[in-house]
PDB file of C-alpha atoms in Angstrom:
ATOM      1  CA  MET A   1       5.388 -70.729 -64.656  1.00 53.00           C
ATOM      2  CA  LYS A   2       6.805 -72.485 -61.610  1.00 70.00           C
ATOM      3  CA  ASN A   3       8.961 -69.421 -60.855  1.00 82.00           C
ATOM      4  CA  ARG A   4       5.893 -67.155 -61.025  1.00 81.00           C
ATOM      5  CA  ALA A   5       4.177 -69.335 -58.401  1.00 85.00           C
ATOM      6  CA  TYR A   6       7.213 -69.080 -56.095  1.00 86.00           C
ATOM      7  CA  PHE A   7       7.398 -65.337 -56.667  1.00 85.00           C
ATOM      8  CA  THR A   8       3.707 -64.846 -55.871  1.00 88.00           C
ATOM      9  CA  THR A   9       3.879 -67.139 -52.842  1.00 91.00           C
ATOM     10  CA  ALA A  10       6.913 -65.251 -51.534  1.00 92.00           C
ATOM     11  CA  PHE A  11       5.086 -61.946 -51.937  1.00 94.00           C
ATOM     12  CA  LEU A  12       2.009 -63.199 -50.089  1.00 94.00           C
ATOM     13  CA  LEU A  13       3.999 -64.828 -47.264  1.00 97.00           C
ATOM     14  CA  LEU A  14       6.263 -61.824 -46.751  1.00 98.00           C
ATOM     15  CA  SER A  15       3.281 -59.509 -46.846  1.00 98.00           C
ATOM     16  CA  ALA A  16       1.468 -61.643 -44.257  1.00 98.00           C
ATOM     17  CA  MET A  17       4.561 -61.482 -42.034  1.00 99.00           C
ATOM     18  CA  LEU A  18       4.808 -57.688 -42.321  1.00 99.00           C
ATOM     19  CA  ILE A  19       1.085 -57.281 -41.655  1.00 99.00           C
ATOM     20  CA  ALA A  20       1.364 -59.586 -38.617  1.00 99.00           C
ATOM     21  CA  LEU A  21       4.311 -57.551 -37.306  1.00 99.00           C
ATOM     22  CA  ASP A  22       2.271 -54.367 -37.666  1.00 99.00           C
ATOM     23  CA  ALA A  23      -0.755 -55.950 -35.953  1.00 98.00           C
ATOM     24  CA  GLY A  24       1.441 -57.265 -33.145  1.00 98.00           C
ATOM     25  CA  THR A  25       2.946 -53.852 -32.448  1.00 98.00           C
ATOM     26  CA  LYS A  26      -0.536 -52.324 -32.411  1.00 98.00           C
ATOM     27  CA  GLN A  27      -1.782 -54.948 -29.934  1.00 98.00           C
ATOM     28  CA  LEU A  28       1.250 -54.289 -27.764  1.00 97.00           C
ATOM     29  CA  ALA A  29       0.538 -50.558 -27.917  1.00 98.00           C
ATOM     30  CA  VAL A  30      -3.076 -51.096 -26.845  1.00 97.00           C
ATOM     31  CA  ARG A  31      -1.987 -53.286 -23.932  1.00 96.00           C
ATOM     32  CA  GLU A  32       0.975 -51.228 -22.730  1.00 96.00           C
ATOM     33  CA  LEU A  33      -0.058 -47.684 -23.637  1.00 96.00           C
ATOM     34  CA  GLY A  34      -3.819 -47.742 -23.124  1.00 89.00           C
ATOM     35  CA  GLY A  35      -5.174 -45.504 -20.411  1.00 87.00           C
ATOM     36  CA  GLY A  36      -2.888 -42.611 -21.253  1.00 90.00           C
ATOM     37  CA  ARG A  37       0.449 -44.215 -20.350  1.00 94.00           C
ATOM     38  CA  GLU A  38       3.487 -42.906 -22.246  1.00 95.00           C
ATOM     39  CA  ILE A  39       6.873 -44.522 -22.690  1.00 97.00           C
ATOM     40  CA  VAL A  40       9.682 -42.058 -23.355  1.00 97.00           C
ATOM     41  CA  LEU A  41      12.373 -43.726 -25.450  1.00 96.00           C
ATOM     42  CA  LEU A  42      14.479 -40.620 -26.049  1.00 96.00           C
ATOM     43  CA  PRO A  43      13.564 -37.563 -23.960  1.00 96.00           C
ATOM     44  CA  ARG A  44      12.125 -34.740 -26.100  1.00 94.00           C
ATOM     45  CA  VAL A  45      12.726 -36.850 -29.222  1.00 97.00           C
ATOM     46  CA  LEU A  46      10.782 -40.130 -29.347  1.00 97.00           C
ATOM     47  CA  THR A  47       7.802 -41.215 -27.262  1.00 98.00           C
ATOM     48  CA  LEU A  48       5.341 -44.080 -27.477  1.00 98.00           C
ATOM     49  CA  LEU A  49       1.728 -43.174 -26.748  1.00 96.00           C
ATOM     50  CA  TYR A  50      -1.645 -44.588 -27.731  1.00 97.00           C
ATOM     51  CA  LEU A  51      -3.929 -42.842 -30.210  1.00 94.00           C
ATOM     52  CA  GLU A  52      -7.072 -43.996 -32.005  1.00 94.00           C
ATOM     53  CA  ASN A  53      -6.734 -42.284 -35.372  1.00 91.00           C
ATOM     54  CA  ARG A  54     -10.077 -41.901 -37.144  1.00 89.00           C
ATOM     55  CA  GLY A  55      -8.607 -39.817 -39.965  1.00 79.00           C
ATOM     56  CA  ALA A  56      -5.264 -39.399 -41.681  1.00 74.00           C
ATOM     57  CA  ALA A  57      -2.162 -37.456 -40.650  1.00 65.00           C
ATOM     58  CA  PHE A  58      -2.977 -34.247 -38.770  1.00 58.00           C
ATOM     59  CA  GLY A  59      -6.555 -35.549 -38.332  1.00 65.00           C
ATOM     60  CA  ILE A  60      -7.613 -34.730 -41.890  1.00 71.00           C
ATOM     61  CA  LEU A  61     -10.641 -36.583 -43.268  1.00 74.00           C
ATOM     62  CA  ARG A  62     -11.697 -37.595 -39.757  1.00 76.00           C
ATOM     63  CA  GLY A  63     -14.747 -39.837 -39.916  1.00 71.00           C
ATOM     64  CA  GLN A  64     -14.533 -40.284 -43.698  1.00 77.00           C
ATOM     65  CA  GLN A  65     -13.713 -44.010 -43.588  1.00 79.00           C
ATOM     66  CA  TRP A  66     -15.226 -44.727 -47.001  1.00 85.00           C
ATOM     67  CA  ILE A  67     -12.553 -42.554 -48.661  1.00 87.00           C
ATOM     68  CA  PHE A  68      -9.808 -44.630 -47.034  1.00 86.00           C
ATOM     69  CA  TYR A  69     -11.548 -47.853 -48.079  1.00 91.00           C
ATOM     70  CA  ILE A  70     -11.739 -46.766 -51.724  1.00 93.00           C
ATOM     71  CA  ILE A  71      -8.150 -45.499 -51.849  1.00 92.00           C
ATOM     72  CA  THR A  72      -6.776 -48.606 -50.132  1.00 93.00           C
ATOM     73  CA  ILE A  73      -8.662 -51.025 -52.367  1.00 96.00           C
ATOM     74  CA  PHE A  74      -7.528 -49.138 -55.477  1.00 97.00           C
ATOM     75  CA  VAL A  75      -3.865 -48.985 -54.376  1.00 96.00           C
ATOM     76  CA  ALA A  76      -3.824 -52.634 -53.267  1.00 96.00           C
ATOM     77  CA  ALA A  77      -5.349 -53.762 -56.578  1.00 97.00           C
ATOM     78  CA  LEU A  78      -2.850 -51.673 -58.540  1.00 95.00           C
ATOM     79  CA  LEU A  79       0.079 -53.102 -56.567  1.00 95.00           C
ATOM     80  CA  LEU A  80      -1.160 -56.682 -56.983  1.00 94.00           C
ATOM     81  CA  TYR A  81      -1.529 -56.104 -60.716  1.00 91.00           C
ATOM     82  CA  LEU A  82       2.038 -54.804 -60.807  1.00 91.00           C
ATOM     83  CA  ILE A  83       3.343 -57.741 -58.751  1.00 90.00           C
ATOM     84  CA  PHE A  84       1.729 -60.245 -61.113  1.00 88.00           C
ATOM     85  CA  ARG A  85       3.282 -58.469 -64.108  1.00 88.00           C
ATOM     86  CA  ILE A  86       6.813 -57.781 -62.801  1.00 89.00           C
ATOM     87  CA  PRO A  87       9.402 -59.774 -64.760  1.00 89.00           C
ATOM     88  CA  MET A  88      11.250 -62.293 -62.620  1.00 86.00           C
ATOM     89  CA  ARG A  89      14.684 -60.752 -63.058  1.00 88.00           C
ATOM     90  CA  LYS A  90      17.110 -59.252 -60.550  1.00 91.00           C
ATOM     91  CA  ARG A  91      16.622 -55.784 -61.990  1.00 93.00           C
ATOM     92  CA  TYR A  92      13.043 -55.767 -60.715  1.00 92.00           C
ATOM     93  CA  PHE A  93      13.744 -57.017 -57.194  1.00 93.00           C
ATOM     94  CA  PRO A  94      13.803 -53.452 -55.752  1.00 96.00           C
ATOM     95  CA  LEU A  95      10.379 -52.816 -57.319  1.00 95.00           C
ATOM     96  CA  PHE A  96       9.124 -56.052 -55.758  1.00 94.00           C
ATOM     97  CA  LEU A  97      10.318 -54.856 -52.335  1.00 96.00           C
ATOM     98  CA  VAL A  98       8.726 -51.410 -52.523  1.00 97.00           C
ATOM     99  CA  CYS A  99       5.438 -52.926 -53.719  1.00 96.00           C
ATOM    100  CA  LEU A 100       5.638 -55.351 -50.805  1.00 97.00           C
ATOM    101  CA  LEU A 101       6.148 -52.528 -48.303  1.00 98.00           C
ATOM    102  CA  VAL A 102       3.392 -50.266 -49.618  1.00 98.00           C
ATOM    103  CA  PHE A 103       0.911 -53.138 -50.014  1.00 98.00           C
ATOM    104  CA  SER A 104       1.593 -54.496 -46.516  1.00 98.00           C
ATOM    105  CA  GLY A 105       1.291 -51.078 -44.905  1.00 97.00           C
ATOM    106  CA  ALA A 106      -1.920 -50.269 -46.742  1.00 96.00           C
ATOM    107  CA  ILE A 107      -3.503 -53.587 -45.773  1.00 98.00           C
ATOM    108  CA  GLY A 108      -2.265 -53.309 -42.172  1.00 98.00           C
ATOM    109  CA  ASN A 109      -4.102 -50.021 -41.680  1.00 95.00           C
ATOM    110  CA  PHE A 110      -7.074 -51.202 -43.763  1.00 96.00           C
ATOM    111  CA  VAL A 111      -7.608 -54.125 -41.373  1.00 97.00           C
ATOM    112  CA  ASP A 112      -7.767 -51.657 -38.461  1.00 96.00           C
ATOM    113  CA  ARG A 113     -10.178 -49.342 -40.258  1.00 93.00           C
ATOM    114  CA  VAL A 114     -12.546 -52.160 -41.200  1.00 94.00           C
ATOM    115  CA  SER A 115     -12.441 -53.982 -37.857  1.00 95.00           C
ATOM    116  CA  GLN A 116     -12.324 -51.009 -35.452  1.00 94.00           C
ATOM    117  CA  HIS A 117     -13.200 -47.935 -37.543  1.00 91.00           C
ATOM    118  CA  TYR A 118      -9.896 -46.360 -36.495  1.00 92.00           C
ATOM    119  CA  VAL A 119      -6.177 -47.042 -36.801  1.00 94.00           C
ATOM    120  CA  VAL A 120      -4.000 -47.580 -33.747  1.00 96.00           C
ATOM    121  CA  ASP A 121      -1.073 -45.143 -33.805  1.00 96.00           C
ATOM    122  CA  PHE A 122       1.600 -45.057 -31.127  1.00 97.00           C
ATOM    123  CA  ILE A 123       4.953 -43.679 -32.335  1.00 97.00           C
ATOM    124  CA  TYR A 124       5.416 -39.972 -31.664  1.00 97.00           C
ATOM    125  CA  PHE A 125       8.474 -38.181 -33.049  1.00 94.00           C
ATOM    126  CA  LYS A 126       8.273 -35.369 -30.538  1.00 94.00           C
ATOM    127  CA  LEU A 127      11.377 -33.500 -31.714  1.00 93.00           C
ATOM    128  CA  ILE A 128       9.524 -32.095 -34.724  1.00 94.00           C
ATOM    129  CA  ASP A 129       5.982 -32.619 -33.372  1.00 90.00           C
ATOM    130  CA  PHE A 130       5.293 -35.089 -36.188  1.00 91.00           C
ATOM    131  CA  PRO A 131       1.840 -36.750 -36.254  1.00 91.00           C
ATOM    132  CA  ILE A 132       1.663 -39.988 -34.261  1.00 94.00           C
ATOM    133  CA  PHE A 133       2.073 -43.007 -36.553  1.00 95.00           C
ATOM    134  CA  ASN A 134       2.482 -46.799 -36.589  1.00 97.00           C
ATOM    135  CA  VAL A 135       4.551 -49.526 -38.243  1.00 98.00           C
ATOM    136  CA  ALA A 136       2.213 -49.780 -41.266  1.00 97.00           C
ATOM    137  CA  ASP A 137       2.722 -46.052 -41.855  1.00 96.00           C
ATOM    138  CA  ILE A 138       6.479 -46.657 -41.842  1.00 97.00           C
ATOM    139  CA  TYR A 139       6.072 -49.371 -44.498  1.00 98.00           C
ATOM    140  CA  VAL A 140       4.036 -47.054 -46.733  1.00 96.00           C
ATOM    141  CA  THR A 141       6.298 -44.030 -46.256  1.00 96.00           C
ATOM    142  CA  VAL A 142       9.570 -45.895 -46.787  1.00 98.00           C
ATOM    143  CA  GLY A 143       8.100 -47.832 -49.719  1.00 98.00           C
ATOM    144  CA  CYS A 144       6.827 -44.694 -51.464  1.00 97.00           C
ATOM    145  CA  PHE A 145      10.075 -42.818 -50.842  1.00 98.00           C
ATOM    146  CA  LEU A 146      12.128 -45.685 -52.270  1.00 98.00           C
ATOM    147  CA  MET A 147       9.735 -46.005 -55.206  1.00 96.00           C
ATOM    148  CA  VAL A 148      10.302 -42.355 -56.119  1.00 97.00           C
ATOM    149  CA  LEU A 149      14.076 -42.849 -55.886  1.00 97.00           C
ATOM    150  CA  LEU A 150      13.886 -45.957 -58.068  1.00 96.00           C
ATOM    151  CA  PHE A 151      11.815 -44.172 -60.701  1.00 93.00           C
ATOM    152  CA  LEU A 152      14.132 -41.159 -60.680  1.00 95.00           C
ATOM    153  CA  PHE A 153      17.528 -42.854 -60.578  1.00 95.00           C
ATOM    154  CA  TYR A 154      17.313 -46.581 -61.307  1.00 95.00           C
ATOM    155  CA  TYR A 155      14.587 -47.469 -63.767  1.00 92.00           C
ATOM    156  CA  ARG A 156      14.085 -46.064 -67.249  1.00 92.00           C
ATOM    157  CA  ASP A 157      10.915 -45.878 -69.317  1.00 88.00           C
ATOM    158  CA  GLU A 158      11.865 -48.984 -71.278  1.00 88.00           C
ATOM    159  CA  ASP A 159      12.044 -50.983 -68.027  1.00 89.00           C
ATOM    160  CA  PHE A 160       8.257 -50.800 -67.859  1.00 88.00           C
ATOM    161  CA  THR A 161       7.369 -52.227 -71.246  1.00 86.00           C
ATOM    162  CA  PHE A 162       6.103 -55.281 -69.336  1.00 83.00           C
ATOM    163  CA  LEU A 163       3.072 -53.185 -68.336  1.00 82.00           C
ATOM    164  CA  ARG A 164       1.926 -52.710 -71.914  1.00 81.00           C
ATOM    165  CA  ARG A 165      -0.864 -54.990 -73.039  1.00 68.00           C
ATOM    166  CA  LYS A 166       0.158 -57.798 -75.330  1.00 64.00           C
ATOM    167  CA  ARG A 167      -1.970 -58.063 -78.450  1.00 49.00           C
TER     168      ARG A 167
END
């Protein structure tokens, strides 16, 4: 039981650190990029610019905050359930990390949506005209991508017997 407490504490502390990093980069973006200022990091490739995103990528669901609230609460609850059920063995450490990334990214953007009714985005991958995004979006994207890879190539069905209810 002591190990479970350490595991849970580590998850919460690491998540708080990732969320704080995301919030810090957003505050920096507001301060340095507000008023239409752009910072070109790599010409025609990568630019930093401020955007108040009231929807999702490509502006979809603009103004539909309640949808984001419901999805985020559901995903966060599901990930917390998974974290509290993951066996404390090395084999499950990659799953712990991807849950940490997705949870932290979801909460990072959720905090923005609740407090400001928009998400601060500031990273623009100009080369492919990709939607402007933020650090929390990176957490979610990388976490989901790695989760798919883990499910396809690392874990097997029997690795998830811990999710079955005990009778």
